[in-house]
Structures are given as C-alpha cells and as structure tokens.
C-alpha cells in the first residue's frame, strides 16, 4: 500500500506495506528519536533521507539568532509574516481554514516563526509548516512524532490554562533544554511584547512536544 503523505506542505509517496515499513525501521538513521523518547515508526523517517542533514542544535542556533526580532504596531511586519503569506503552504492553509494571504500579514506569528526556521534549513517536510498551532500539533501526532518528554529541538506546544488537549493549544516554540526542575528553556516568536525571546516556561503549561526528524 502506498500513501500520499502531506509533510508540511510537501506531498511524498510512502510505501506502507508491512515489509516496506519493517525495512525502513531497520534502516532508520541513528538519533531519529530524542534520548529518552520512545516513538512508533513514522513515515517521516523515510522522507528525511532525501533532505539536508540537520541537527537540533542547528535549528536552535538559527532560532536564537532571531532573538530581538519584533512585530510592528499592528502585530505583523516581520520576515516570518512576509515569508509565510507568500509561501505555497499559505495557499494550502487558506484552502483549509479560509481567509486570504493578506490575512496573514498581521496575524499571530508564533507558528510562522517555528515554520520559517524549518524552511530556512530545508527540513519543512519533517518539521512541518503551519500558521495554526493546533493543526501543527495534530500533524506531529498523525506522523507518530508526538510525546510528553522535553528534548532540545523539540517543538513545544502550550495551553496557558494547563490543559492537555491538542485543541486547546495557544502557543508554540522550540525547546532549548530541560532545566530538570519543572521548567524548560525555550525560544519563541510572538512572545512578550511581540518579539522573539528566550523564555523559561513551566512544564505544567505544556500540552505536548512535536519531534522533528533530525539526522545530524
């Protein structure tokens, strides 16, 4: 059986017959799941083989290099808005959610920031591209890359009311590290007064983590 898998805006044909899955599992590169995280086989492992080799640290280096980037008085105007509203992915999410490209110009941009990082490094098919945090989290879950363990480079999804339902997610960023005391260090867009910042967050506010496939 071959499935058409939408991987952050890219459609990939993935062979899901039992033998093909078993062979892919055996050939999966080391480090495809973060330390301490157990995940079922994901078709994104196969997709990753055709992408640049990127590490979690490279993602964090790029994300933290954007610290201080700020929105305009209307809540938009960042490079992340400009990129997303002009991307092919925007056409897909407009078809899904409604609206127009211009509607992204001043929209909440935490997930545009996360998606921009993946796009810049050429790994959108295994990190995902979206402007809507709930759909992005669902994508990770559908691809067996979702869990509850913080790991560097994981995409972290928050509900400020402490809920654990994907549909209640309100915000997203990247995990820099687990502080081991019930908090994590993160880098996030559209936080504070609409800037990219490094923050300390309570794990009690985390709904879950998406694990991009890192191969370096």
Coordinates of C-alpha atoms in Angstrom, one line a residue:
X1 CA 0.0 0.0 0.0
X2 CA 1.3 3.4 -0.9
X3 CA 0.1 6.5 0.9
X4 CA 0.3 10.1 -0.2
X5 CA 1.7 11.8 2.9
X6 CA 1.5 15.6 3.3
X7 CA 4.7 16.6 5.0
X8 CA 4.4 20.3 5.9
X9 CA 3.2 21.3 2.5
X10 CA 5.1 18.7 0.5
X11 CA 3.4 15.5 -0.7
X12 CA 5.5 12.4 -0.5
X13 CA 4.6 8.9 -1.7
X14 CA 5.4 6.5 1.1
X15 CA 5.2 2.7 0.9
X16 CA 3.3 1.4 4.0
X17 CA 3.2 -2.3 3.2
X18 CA 4.4 -4.4 6.2
X19 CA 7.7 -5.4 4.6
X20 CA 8.5 -1.9 3.5
X21 CA 7.8 -0.5 7.0
X22 CA 10.0 -3.2 8.6
X23 CA 12.8 -2.5 6.2
X24 CA 12.5 1.2 6.7
X25 CA 12.6 0.8 10.5
X26 CA 15.7 -1.3 10.2
X27 CA 17.4 1.3 8.0
X28 CA 16.3 4.3 10.0
X29 CA 19.3 6.6 10.9
X30 CA 20.5 6.7 14.5
X31 CA 19.2 9.6 16.6
X32 CA 15.8 9.8 14.9
X33 CA 14.1 9.9 18.3
X34 CA 15.4 12.1 21.1
X35 CA 17.1 10.5 24.1
X36 CA 14.5 9.1 26.5
X37 CA 11.7 9.2 23.9
X38 CA 10.0 6.1 22.5
X39 CA 8.2 6.6 19.3
X40 CA 6.3 4.3 16.9
X41 CA 7.7 4.1 13.4
X42 CA 7.0 7.3 11.4
X43 CA 6.9 7.7 7.6
X44 CA 8.8 10.9 8.1
X45 CA 11.9 8.8 8.8
X46 CA 11.9 7.8 5.1
X47 CA 11.2 11.4 4.0
X48 CA 14.2 12.7 6.0
X49 CA 16.6 10.6 3.9
X50 CA 16.0 13.0 1.0
X51 CA 16.6 16.2 3.0
X52 CA 19.6 18.1 4.2
X53 CA 21.2 16.6 7.3
X54 CA 20.3 19.0 10.1
X55 CA 20.7 18.7 13.9
X56 CA 18.6 20.0 16.7
X57 CA 21.5 22.4 17.6
X58 CA 21.4 23.9 14.1
X59 CA 17.7 24.6 14.5
X60 CA 18.3 26.2 17.9
X61 CA 21.2 28.3 16.6
X62 CA 19.1 29.7 13.8
X63 CA 16.1 30.3 16.1
X64 CA 18.1 32.0 18.8
X65 CA 19.8 34.2 16.2
X66 CA 16.4 35.8 15.6
X67 CA 16.1 37.0 19.3
X68 CA 15.0 40.6 19.3
X69 CA 13.1 40.5 16.0
X70 CA 9.9 42.5 16.7
X71 CA 6.5 43.0 15.2
X72 CA 5.2 46.4 14.1
X73 CA 2.4 48.3 16.0
X74 CA -0.2 46.2 14.0
X75 CA 1.1 42.9 15.2
X76 CA 2.8 42.0 11.9
X77 CA 5.5 43.1 9.6
X78 CA 8.1 40.5 10.5
X79 CA 10.2 38.4 8.0
X80 CA 8.2 35.5 9.2
X81 CA 4.8 37.0 8.2
X82 CA 6.3 38.0 4.8
X83 CA 7.6 34.6 4.1
X84 CA 4.5 32.7 5.2
X85 CA 2.0 34.8 3.4
X86 CA 3.9 34.4 0.1
X87 CA 4.6 30.7 0.5
X88 CA 3.0 27.8 -1.3
X89 CA 1.9 26.5 2.1
X90 CA -0.2 29.6 2.7
X91 CA -2.4 28.6 -0.3
X92 CA -3.0 25.2 1.3
X93 CA -3.8 26.6 4.8
X94 CA -6.1 29.2 3.2
X95 CA -8.0 26.4 1.4
X96 CA -8.2 24.5 4.7
X97 CA -9.0 27.4 7.1
X98 CA -10.4 30.2 4.9
X99 CA -9.2 33.7 4.7
X100 CA -6.7 35.4 2.3
X101 CA -2.9 35.7 2.0
X102 CA -3.2 39.3 3.3
X103 CA -4.9 38.0 6.4
X104 CA -1.6 36.6 7.5
X105 CA 0.1 40.0 7.3
X106 CA -0.7 40.9 10.9
X107 CA -1.8 37.5 12.3
X108 CA -0.3 35.8 15.4
X109 CA 3.0 34.5 14.3
X110 CA 4.5 32.1 16.8
X111 CA 4.0 29.2 14.5
X112 CA 5.1 31.2 11.4
X113 CA 8.4 31.6 13.3
X114 CA 8.8 27.9 14.0
X115 CA 7.9 27.1 10.4
X116 CA 10.3 29.7 9.0
X117 CA 13.2 28.1 10.9
X118 CA 12.4 24.7 9.3
X119 CA 12.0 26.2 5.9
X120 CA 15.4 28.1 6.1
X121 CA 17.2 24.8 6.8
X122 CA 15.3 22.8 4.2
X123 CA 13.6 20.4 6.6
X124 CA 10.0 21.6 6.4
X125 CA 8.8 18.1 5.4
X126 CA 9.9 16.7 8.8
X127 CA 9.3 19.8 11.0
X128 CA 6.1 20.9 9.5
X129 CA 4.8 24.2 8.2
X130 CA 1.7 25.9 9.5
X131 CA 0.3 29.2 11.0
X132 CA -2.2 27.4 13.2
X133 CA -0.7 25.7 16.3
X134 CA -3.5 23.1 16.7
X135 CA -3.1 21.8 13.2
X136 CA 0.7 21.7 13.5
X137 CA 0.4 19.7 16.7
X138 CA -2.1 17.3 15.1
X139 CA 0.3 16.8 12.2
X140 CA 3.1 15.7 14.6
X141 CA 0.6 13.3 16.3
X142 CA -0.6 11.9 12.9
X143 CA 3.0 11.2 12.0
X144 CA 3.9 9.4 15.3
X145 CA 6.2 12.3 16.3
X146 CA 4.3 13.5 19.4
X147 CA 5.1 13.0 23.1
X148 CA 5.4 14.4 26.5
X149 CA 9.2 14.5 27.1
X150 CA 11.1 17.8 26.6
X151 CA 14.2 17.5 24.4
X152 CA 16.4 20.0 22.7
X153 CA 15.0 21.0 19.3
X154 CA 11.5 19.7 20.1
X155 CA 8.6 21.9 19.1
X156 CA 6.7 22.7 22.3
X157 CA 3.0 23.5 22.4
X158 CA 1.4 25.4 25.2
X159 CA -2.0 25.9 26.8
X160 CA -1.8 28.7 29.4
X161 CA -4.8 27.2 31.2
X162 CA -2.8 24.0 31.9
X163 CA -4.9 21.8 29.6
X164 CA -3.6 18.7 27.8
X165 CA -5.9 18.6 24.8
X166 CA -4.3 19.4 21.4
X167 CA -7.4 21.5 20.5
X168 CA -6.7 23.9 23.4
X169 CA -3.2 24.8 22.2
X170 CA -2.5 28.5 22.3
X171 CA 1.3 29.0 21.6
X172 CA 4.4 27.2 20.2
X173 CA 8.2 27.5 20.3
X174 CA 11.3 25.4 20.4
X175 CA 12.8 23.6 23.5
X176 CA 16.4 24.7 24.2
X177 CA 16.8 22.5 27.3
X178 CA 15.0 20.8 30.2
X179 CA 16.0 22.5 33.4
X180 CA 15.1 19.5 35.4
X181 CA 13.1 21.4 37.9
X182 CA 9.7 21.5 36.3
X183 CA 10.7 24.2 33.8
X184 CA 12.2 24.3 30.3
X185 CA 14.2 26.9 28.5
X186 CA 12.6 27.9 25.1
X187 CA 13.0 30.2 22.2
X188 CA 9.7 31.6 20.9
X189 CA 8.3 34.1 18.4
X190 CA 5.4 36.4 19.2
X191 CA 6.1 36.4 22.9
X192 CA 6.4 39.1 25.5
X193 CA 5.6 42.3 23.6
X194 CA 5.6 40.6 20.2
X195 CA 9.2 39.7 19.8
X196 CA 11.4 36.6 19.5
X197 CA 12.8 35.8 23.0
X198 CA 14.4 33.1 25.1
X199 CA 12.0 32.2 27.9
X200 CA 11.7 30.0 30.9
X201 CA 8.4 28.1 31.0
X202 CA 6.6 25.8 33.4
X203 CA 6.1 22.3 32.0
X204 CA 2.7 22.4 33.6
X205 CA 1.7 24.7 30.7
X206 CA 2.9 22.2 28.1
X207 CA 0.3 20.2 26.1
X208 CA 3.0 18.2 24.4
X209 CA 6.0 18.1 22.1
X210 CA 6.5 17.5 18.4
X211 CA 9.7 15.8 17.5
X212 CA 11.1 16.9 14.1
X213 CA 13.4 14.2 12.4
X214 CA 17.0 15.4 13.0
X215 CA 19.6 13.4 11.1
X216 CA 22.9 15.2 12.1

